[in-house]
Amino acid sequence: MPPTVLVTSRSFSSGDVDVRSQLIAAGVHLVTGPTHHRLPELQHLLSGAVAWIAGTGPITASHIDAAPSLRLIARYGVGVDSVDLEAARRRNLPVTNTPGANSAAVAEHTIALLLAALRMVTLGDRGVRSGDWGVSRTRELRSLTIGIVGFGRIGRRVARALSGFGSTIIAHDPLVSGAELREAGVQPVSFGEVAARSDIVSLHLPGNEPLVDRAWLRECHQGLILVNTARASLVDESALALALAERHLSAYAADTLSSENGDERSPLLAESLQDRTIFTPHCAAQTIEAVDSMGQSATTAVLAVLRGDEPANVVN
Ligand SMILES: NC(=O)c1ccc[n+]([C@@H]2O[C@H](COP(=O)([O-])OP(=O)(O)OC[C@H]3O[C@@H](n4cnc5c(N)ncnc54)[C@H](O)[C@@H]3O)[C@@H](O)[C@H]2O)c1
């Protein structure tokens, strides 16, 4: 029987590189499942799968239990916050990701969201379509302080791009030394200082607890713009919706929302906040280059495991 590989990532093999054919040429039987990973719909596909090229939906202990033949979870992307790594470790099941494959794509999308929020691009577009040519005064990036939270692959690229606009850049990352941050032309600060000093904050850290909570939002600069291309779970969306409603924050631009996997509708989607929010459908990594690179990295990991080799980029 050919080994079955389950794919639940929506963009797998949709770029220039035909990674699907690489797997088929290696004798793989490919099956596709829903990106939201709801167990009732995935169960029968998981039951025979040897490897899983997985999207951003949750991967729980129950998913792993439903897949007795599974030998690899290859996360197609960087974040592994949605994977129960401990449950995988108990089964001796390697979990890999594709570090760096989408950093440029996500950094560029971050700059797009940041500028769209600052220059009120979507608001202006809606205005013009309804015959309203009214304008609001804004600022230039060279006058602003930008706080980067998480100075990893993506955060660094965003900082580098923003330095070209002449912004003052401050950053918080407990795992990067002050010396390294200063060498990158960035001032190291605490998370509290990011709130107090930034005009714009951009999040680039793994998602786990809501760092952006009521208390942190209270410390923020009046009129702050928050950009989130990392994870919705980093933000207390109710507290943020309130801060936007009170105009304590001026805008939120995000590529991620709590409701993206079909959960309850996010309070940030309220119509009354439409002029202060911009959302994109978790598409920051959806460039041809990133899709090719994530697809090749995940495919290489699957082929390694099928050959009996250790895959690269194991995270657990
Ligand atoms: N929107 C998308 O499509 C998309 C695509 C790729 C990655 N992402 C998300 O972007 C984030 C960053 O990705 P990356 O490739 O730069 O990852 P990375 O691992 O290279 O960098 C993450 C950085 O966050 C830092 N960090 C960890 N905890 C922190 C904390 N409490 N405060 C501040 N910094 C902290 C780490 O030290 C690390 O330097 C990830 O959460 C990932 O899920 C989103």
Short mmCIF file of C-alpha atoms and ligand atoms in Angstrom, two decimals:
data_model
loop_
_atom_site.label_atom_id
_atom_site.label_comp_id
_atom_site.label_asym_id
_atom_site.label_seq_id
_atom_site.Cartn_x
_atom_site.Cartn_y
_atom_site.Cartn_z
CA MET A 1 0.00 0.00 0.00
CA PRO A 2 1.41 3.47 -0.88
CA PRO A 3 1.99 5.68 2.17
CA THR A 4 -0.80 8.23 2.67
CA VAL A 5 0.16 11.87 3.24
CA LEU A 6 -2.57 14.20 4.49
CA VAL A 7 -2.42 17.87 3.42
CA THR A 8 -4.54 20.46 5.24
CA SER A 9 -2.69 23.59 4.21
CA ARG A 10 -4.77 25.65 1.81
CA SER A 11 -1.90 26.82 -0.41
CA PHE A 12 0.27 23.69 -0.61
CA SER A 13 1.74 23.28 -4.11
CA SER A 14 -0.05 26.34 -5.52
CA GLY A 15 3.11 28.26 -6.42
CA ASP A 16 5.65 27.76 -9.22
CA VAL A 17 7.19 24.59 -7.77
CA ASP A 18 5.09 21.44 -8.20
CA VAL A 19 5.80 19.79 -4.84
CA ARG A 20 2.66 17.66 -5.15
CA SER A 21 4.29 15.83 -8.10
CA GLN A 22 7.47 15.30 -6.07
CA LEU A 23 5.44 13.39 -3.48
CA ILE A 24 3.46 11.44 -6.07
CA ALA A 25 6.70 10.51 -7.88
CA ALA A 26 7.96 9.14 -4.57
CA GLY A 27 4.95 6.78 -4.48
CA VAL A 28 2.84 8.81 -2.04
CA HIS A 29 -0.96 8.70 -1.95
CA LEU A 30 -1.97 12.33 -1.29
CA VAL A 31 -5.23 13.21 0.45
CA THR A 32 -6.47 16.67 1.38
CA GLY A 33 -8.52 17.71 4.39
CA PRO A 34 -10.11 20.89 5.75
CA THR A 35 -7.81 23.64 7.01
CA HIS A 36 -9.85 24.19 10.20
CA HIS A 37 -8.80 20.68 11.41
CA ARG A 38 -12.16 19.86 13.03
CA LEU A 39 -11.74 16.29 14.20
CA PRO A 40 -15.04 14.77 13.02
CA GLU A 41 -14.17 15.77 9.44
CA LEU A 42 -10.50 14.75 9.70
CA GLN A 43 -10.78 11.52 11.65
CA HIS A 44 -11.08 9.13 8.70
CA LEU A 45 -8.23 10.87 6.84
CA LEU A 46 -5.98 10.78 9.89
CA SER A 47 -6.63 7.10 10.53
CA GLY A 48 -4.44 5.99 7.60
CA ALA A 49 -1.99 8.92 7.31
CA VAL A 50 1.75 8.38 7.66
CA ALA A 51 2.61 12.08 7.43
CA TRP A 52 0.58 15.28 7.81
CA ILE A 53 1.43 18.56 6.07
CA ALA A 54 -0.59 20.80 8.34
CA GLY A 55 -2.00 24.30 8.14
CA THR A 56 -2.73 26.63 11.05
CA GLY A 57 -5.72 24.79 12.59
CA PRO A 58 -5.34 23.14 16.02
CA ILE A 59 -3.56 19.79 16.35
CA THR A 60 -4.55 18.31 19.71
CA ALA A 61 -3.79 15.05 21.52
CA SER A 62 -7.08 13.71 20.09
CA HIS A 63 -5.88 14.39 16.53
CA ILE A 64 -2.68 12.51 17.29
CA ASP A 65 -4.60 9.61 18.88
CA ALA A 66 -6.76 9.42 15.75
CA ALA A 67 -3.64 8.85 13.62
CA PRO A 68 -1.97 5.63 14.82
CA SER A 69 0.32 5.33 11.74
CA LEU A 70 1.48 8.96 11.78
CA ARG A 71 5.28 9.40 11.68
CA LEU A 72 5.52 13.15 11.03
CA ILE A 73 3.59 16.39 11.49
CA ALA A 74 5.12 18.89 9.05
CA ARG A 75 3.71 22.33 9.94
CA TYR A 76 3.50 24.30 6.71
CA GLY A 77 4.63 27.65 8.16
CA VAL A 78 6.43 28.88 11.26
CA GLY A 79 3.99 28.95 14.18
CA VAL A 80 3.60 25.72 16.16
CA ASP A 81 1.46 27.28 18.92
CA SER A 82 -1.55 25.37 17.58
CA VAL A 83 0.20 22.00 17.95
CA ASP A 84 0.14 20.00 21.20
CA LEU A 85 3.90 19.45 21.10
CA GLU A 86 3.87 17.52 24.38
CA ALA A 87 1.33 15.01 23.05
CA ALA A 88 3.48 14.57 19.93
CA ARG A 89 6.58 14.08 22.07
CA ARG A 90 4.81 11.39 24.15
CA ARG A 91 4.22 9.50 20.87
CA ASN A 92 7.81 10.11 19.69
CA LEU A 93 6.28 11.94 16.76
CA PRO A 94 8.50 14.64 15.22
CA VAL A 95 6.90 18.01 14.48
CA THR A 96 8.73 20.17 11.93
CA ASN A 97 8.13 23.71 10.67
CA THR A 98 9.48 25.83 7.81
CA PRO A 99 11.50 28.60 9.51
CA GLY A 100 12.41 31.57 7.34
CA ALA A 101 10.39 30.33 4.36
CA ASN A 102 7.84 33.12 4.67
CA SER A 103 9.72 35.84 6.57
CA ALA A 104 10.09 38.22 3.61
CA ALA A 105 6.44 37.75 2.62
CA VAL A 106 5.15 38.42 6.14
CA ALA A 107 7.47 41.39 6.66
CA GLU A 108 6.26 42.99 3.42
CA HIS A 109 2.63 42.39 4.38
CA THR A 110 3.30 43.96 7.76
CA ILE A 111 4.61 47.10 6.08
CA ALA A 112 1.53 47.11 3.81
CA LEU A 113 -0.85 46.91 6.80
CA LEU A 114 1.14 49.45 8.79
CA LEU A 115 1.12 52.02 5.99
CA ALA A 116 -2.53 51.31 5.14
CA ALA A 117 -3.51 52.01 8.76
CA LEU A 118 -1.26 55.07 9.11
CA ARG A 119 -2.34 56.63 5.79
CA MET A 120 -5.98 55.45 6.18
CA VAL A 121 -5.93 53.77 2.78
CA THR A 122 -9.02 51.55 3.22
CA LEU A 123 -10.97 54.40 4.82
CA GLY A 124 -10.08 56.71 1.95
CA ASP A 125 -11.08 54.07 -0.58
CA ARG A 126 -14.50 53.61 1.06
CA GLY A 127 -14.93 57.39 1.26
CA VAL A 128 -14.17 58.02 -2.40
CA ARG A 129 -16.59 55.26 -3.46
CA SER A 130 -19.35 56.98 -1.47
CA GLY A 131 -18.47 60.43 -2.86
CA ASP A 132 -16.64 61.61 0.28
CA TRP A 133 -13.32 63.30 -0.55
CA GLY A 134 -12.75 64.49 3.04
CA VAL A 135 -9.23 64.02 4.40
CA SER A 136 -7.67 63.57 7.83
CA ARG A 137 -4.18 64.74 8.75
CA THR A 138 -1.64 62.00 9.51
CA ARG A 139 2.10 61.69 10.20
CA GLU A 140 5.17 60.49 8.33
CA LEU A 141 7.11 57.44 9.43
CA ARG A 142 10.28 59.52 9.92
CA SER A 143 8.55 61.35 12.82
CA LEU A 144 7.33 58.20 14.52
CA THR A 145 8.61 55.65 17.00
CA ILE A 146 7.82 52.07 16.07
CA GLY A 147 7.85 49.29 18.68
CA ILE A 148 8.70 45.81 17.43
CA VAL A 149 7.70 43.00 19.79
CA GLY A 150 9.59 39.82 18.89
CA PHE A 151 12.91 40.40 17.10
CA GLY A 152 13.12 37.10 15.23
CA ARG A 153 13.22 36.50 11.50
CA ILE A 154 10.19 38.62 10.64
CA GLY A 155 10.64 41.33 13.30
CA ARG A 156 14.20 41.97 12.08
CA ARG A 157 13.10 42.36 8.48
CA VAL A 158 10.34 44.77 9.47
CA ALA A 159 12.81 46.82 11.51
CA ARG A 160 15.25 46.94 8.58
CA ALA A 161 12.54 48.09 6.18
CA LEU A 162 11.26 50.75 8.58
CA SER A 163 14.76 52.10 9.17
CA GLY A 164 14.72 53.05 5.48
CA PHE A 165 11.82 55.40 6.24
CA GLY A 166 13.80 57.05 9.05
CA SER A 167 11.60 55.87 11.93
CA THR A 168 12.95 55.51 15.45
CA ILE A 169 12.78 51.80 16.18
CA ILE A 170 12.55 50.25 19.63
CA ALA A 171 12.20 46.53 20.25
CA HIS A 172 11.36 44.05 22.98
CA ASP A 173 12.56 40.45 22.82
CA PRO A 174 13.62 38.68 26.01
CA LEU A 175 15.68 36.16 24.02
CA VAL A 176 17.75 38.69 22.03
CA SER A 177 20.53 40.56 23.83
CA GLY A 178 20.56 44.34 24.13
CA ALA A 179 23.91 44.38 22.31
CA GLU A 180 22.44 42.50 19.34
CA LEU A 181 19.45 44.84 19.17
CA ARG A 182 21.67 47.94 19.30
CA GLU A 183 23.89 46.47 16.60
CA ALA A 184 20.76 46.19 14.42
CA GLY A 185 20.11 49.90 14.99
CA VAL A 186 17.26 49.26 17.40
CA GLN A 187 16.83 50.44 21.00
CA PRO A 188 16.18 47.57 23.45
CA VAL A 189 13.21 48.27 25.74
CA SER A 190 10.84 46.44 28.09
CA PHE A 191 7.34 45.49 26.94
CA GLY A 192 5.98 48.28 29.17
CA GLU A 193 8.25 50.83 27.46
CA VAL A 194 7.00 49.65 24.07
CA ALA A 195 3.51 50.75 25.20
CA ALA A 196 4.62 54.06 26.64
CA ARG A 197 6.93 55.16 23.79
CA SER A 198 5.56 53.77 20.54
CA ASP A 199 3.32 55.48 18.03
CA ILE A 200 2.97 52.16 16.20
CA VAL A 201 3.49 48.65 17.61
CA SER A 202 3.99 45.56 15.46
CA LEU A 203 3.77 42.03 16.91
CA HIS A 204 6.19 39.33 15.69
CA LEU A 205 6.32 36.70 18.42
CA PRO A 206 4.80 33.24 18.85
CA GLY A 207 1.18 33.19 19.92
CA ASN A 208 0.34 31.91 23.35
CA GLU A 209 -1.00 34.24 26.06
CA PRO A 210 -2.68 37.58 25.33
CA LEU A 211 0.21 39.97 25.97
CA VAL A 212 -1.88 42.83 24.67
CA ASP A 213 -4.35 43.00 27.53
CA ARG A 214 -6.38 45.71 29.27
CA ALA A 215 -3.45 46.75 31.52
CA TRP A 216 -0.94 47.05 28.66
CA LEU A 217 -3.43 48.93 26.50
CA ARG A 218 -3.97 51.44 29.32
CA GLU A 219 -0.22 52.21 29.26
CA CYS A 220 -0.23 52.86 25.50
CA HIS A 221 0.38 56.17 23.87
CA GLN A 222 -2.92 57.88 22.98
CA GLY A 223 -3.62 57.23 19.29
CA LEU A 224 -1.40 54.15 18.98
CA ILE A 225 -1.68 51.99 15.87
CA LEU A 226 -1.33 48.26 16.54
CA VAL A 227 -0.31 45.86 13.75
CA ASN A 228 -0.57 42.09 14.18
CA THR A 229 0.67 39.67 11.54
CA ALA A 230 1.59 37.11 14.21
CA ARG A 231 -1.30 35.45 16.07
CA ALA A 232 -4.76 36.55 17.25
CA SER A 233 -4.15 34.79 20.58
CA LEU A 234 -1.62 37.50 21.50
CA VAL A 235 -4.43 40.03 21.85
CA ASP A 236 -7.36 40.29 24.28
CA GLU A 237 -9.78 41.22 21.50
CA SER A 238 -12.53 42.48 23.85
CA ALA A 239 -10.12 44.82 25.63
CA LEU A 240 -8.76 45.99 22.28
CA ALA A 241 -12.25 46.59 20.88
CA LEU A 242 -12.99 48.78 23.90
CA ALA A 243 -9.73 50.74 23.53
CA LEU A 244 -10.57 51.37 19.86
CA ALA A 245 -14.18 52.34 20.67
CA GLU A 246 -12.86 54.89 23.20
CA ARG A 247 -10.35 56.08 20.58
CA HIS A 248 -7.50 55.43 22.99
CA LEU A 249 -6.00 53.43 20.12
CA SER A 250 -6.47 54.91 16.66
CA ALA A 251 -6.26 51.72 14.57
CA TYR A 252 -5.74 47.97 14.53
CA ALA A 253 -4.48 46.27 11.37
CA ALA A 254 -4.25 42.49 11.48
CA ASP A 255 -3.79 39.39 9.35
CA THR A 256 -5.27 37.21 12.07
CA LEU A 257 -8.48 37.12 14.14
CA SER A 258 -9.79 34.83 16.88
CA SER A 259 -12.66 33.83 14.60
CA GLU A 260 -10.45 32.66 11.71
CA ASN A 261 -10.90 28.96 12.55
CA GLY A 262 -14.68 29.30 12.75
CA ASP A 263 -14.88 30.35 16.40
CA GLU A 264 -17.30 32.98 17.72
CA ARG A 265 -17.33 36.23 15.73
CA SER A 266 -14.61 38.58 16.97
CA PRO A 267 -15.79 41.80 18.68
CA LEU A 268 -13.24 43.59 16.50
CA LEU A 269 -15.49 42.99 13.49
CA ALA A 270 -18.15 45.34 14.93
CA GLU A 271 -19.44 47.76 12.31
CA SER A 272 -18.81 50.69 14.66
CA LEU A 273 -15.06 49.91 14.48
CA GLN A 274 -14.89 49.63 10.70
CA ASP A 275 -13.16 52.99 10.28
CA ARG A 276 -10.40 51.94 12.74
CA THR A 277 -9.70 48.36 11.72
CA ILE A 278 -8.17 46.64 8.70
CA PHE A 279 -8.18 42.87 8.32
CA THR A 280 -6.63 40.52 5.80
CA PRO A 281 -7.47 36.79 5.64
CA HIS A 282 -4.24 35.32 7.08
CA CYS A 283 -2.60 35.88 3.71
CA ALA A 284 0.69 37.47 4.78
CA ALA A 285 2.63 34.37 3.77
CA GLN A 286 0.69 33.79 0.56
CA THR A 287 3.26 34.89 -2.00
CA ILE A 288 4.48 32.56 -4.76
CA GLU A 289 7.98 32.67 -3.26
CA ALA A 290 6.82 31.77 0.25
CA VAL A 291 4.38 29.09 -0.92
CA ASP A 292 7.20 27.45 -2.93
CA SER A 293 9.60 27.67 -0.05
CA MET A 294 7.16 26.38 2.63
CA GLY A 295 5.97 23.63 0.28
CA GLN A 296 9.51 22.50 -0.56
CA SER A 297 10.56 22.51 3.08
CA ALA A 298 7.51 20.47 4.22
CA THR A 299 7.87 18.07 1.26
CA THR A 300 11.56 17.52 1.98
CA ALA A 301 10.69 16.68 5.60
CA VAL A 302 8.05 14.14 4.48
CA LEU A 303 10.41 12.50 1.97
CA ALA A 304 13.13 12.27 4.63
CA VAL A 305 10.79 10.48 7.06
CA LEU A 306 9.56 8.11 4.34
CA ARG A 307 13.22 7.20 3.61
CA GLY A 308 13.74 6.56 7.31
CA ASP A 309 15.92 9.67 7.80
CA GLU A 310 15.67 12.37 10.46
CA PRO A 311 13.84 15.44 9.04
CA ALA A 312 15.28 18.96 9.40
CA ASN A 313 13.65 21.68 11.53
CA VAL A 314 12.21 19.43 14.25
CA VAL A 315 10.72 21.69 16.94
CA ASN A 316 9.78 19.18 19.67
N1 LIG B 1 0.43 35.88 9.22
C1 LIG B 1 1.09 34.84 8.77
O1 LIG B 1 0.76 34.23 7.77
C2 LIG B 1 2.33 34.39 9.51
C3 LIG B 1 3.32 33.74 8.77
C4 LIG B 1 4.50 33.40 9.41
C5 LIG B 1 4.66 33.63 10.77
N2 LIG B 1 3.65 34.22 11.46
C6 LIG B 1 3.82 34.45 12.90
O2 LIG B 1 4.82 35.43 13.07
C7 LIG B 1 5.50 35.20 14.30
C8 LIG B 1 6.98 35.44 14.15
O3 LIG B 1 7.53 34.57 13.19
P1 LIG B 1 9.13 34.49 12.98
O4 LIG B 1 9.35 33.67 11.77
O5 LIG B 1 9.73 35.85 13.06
O6 LIG B 1 9.52 33.65 14.28
P2 LIG B 1 10.93 33.60 15.00
O7 LIG B 1 10.90 32.36 15.82
O8 LIG B 1 12.04 33.80 14.06
O9 LIG B 1 10.88 34.89 15.97
C9 LIG B 1 10.04 35.01 17.06
C10 LIG B 1 10.73 35.89 18.10
O10 LIG B 1 9.81 36.13 19.16
C11 LIG B 1 10.59 36.22 20.34
N3 LIG B 1 9.76 36.09 21.53
C12 LIG B 1 9.31 34.96 22.14
N4 LIG B 1 8.57 35.29 23.21
C13 LIG B 1 8.56 36.65 23.28
C14 LIG B 1 7.96 37.58 24.19
N5 LIG B 1 7.24 37.18 25.23
N6 LIG B 1 8.12 38.90 23.94
C15 LIG B 1 8.85 39.31 22.88
N7 LIG B 1 9.45 38.48 22.01
C16 LIG B 1 9.30 37.16 22.21
C17 LIG B 1 11.61 35.13 20.19
O11 LIG B 1 12.71 35.33 21.04
C18 LIG B 1 11.97 35.24 18.72
O12 LIG B 1 13.10 36.09 18.53
C19 LIG B 1 5.13 33.76 14.69
O13 LIG B 1 4.25 33.85 15.78
C20 LIG B 1 4.36 33.20 13.57
O14 LIG B 1 3.31 32.41 14.03
C21 LIG B 1 2.51 34.61 10.86
#
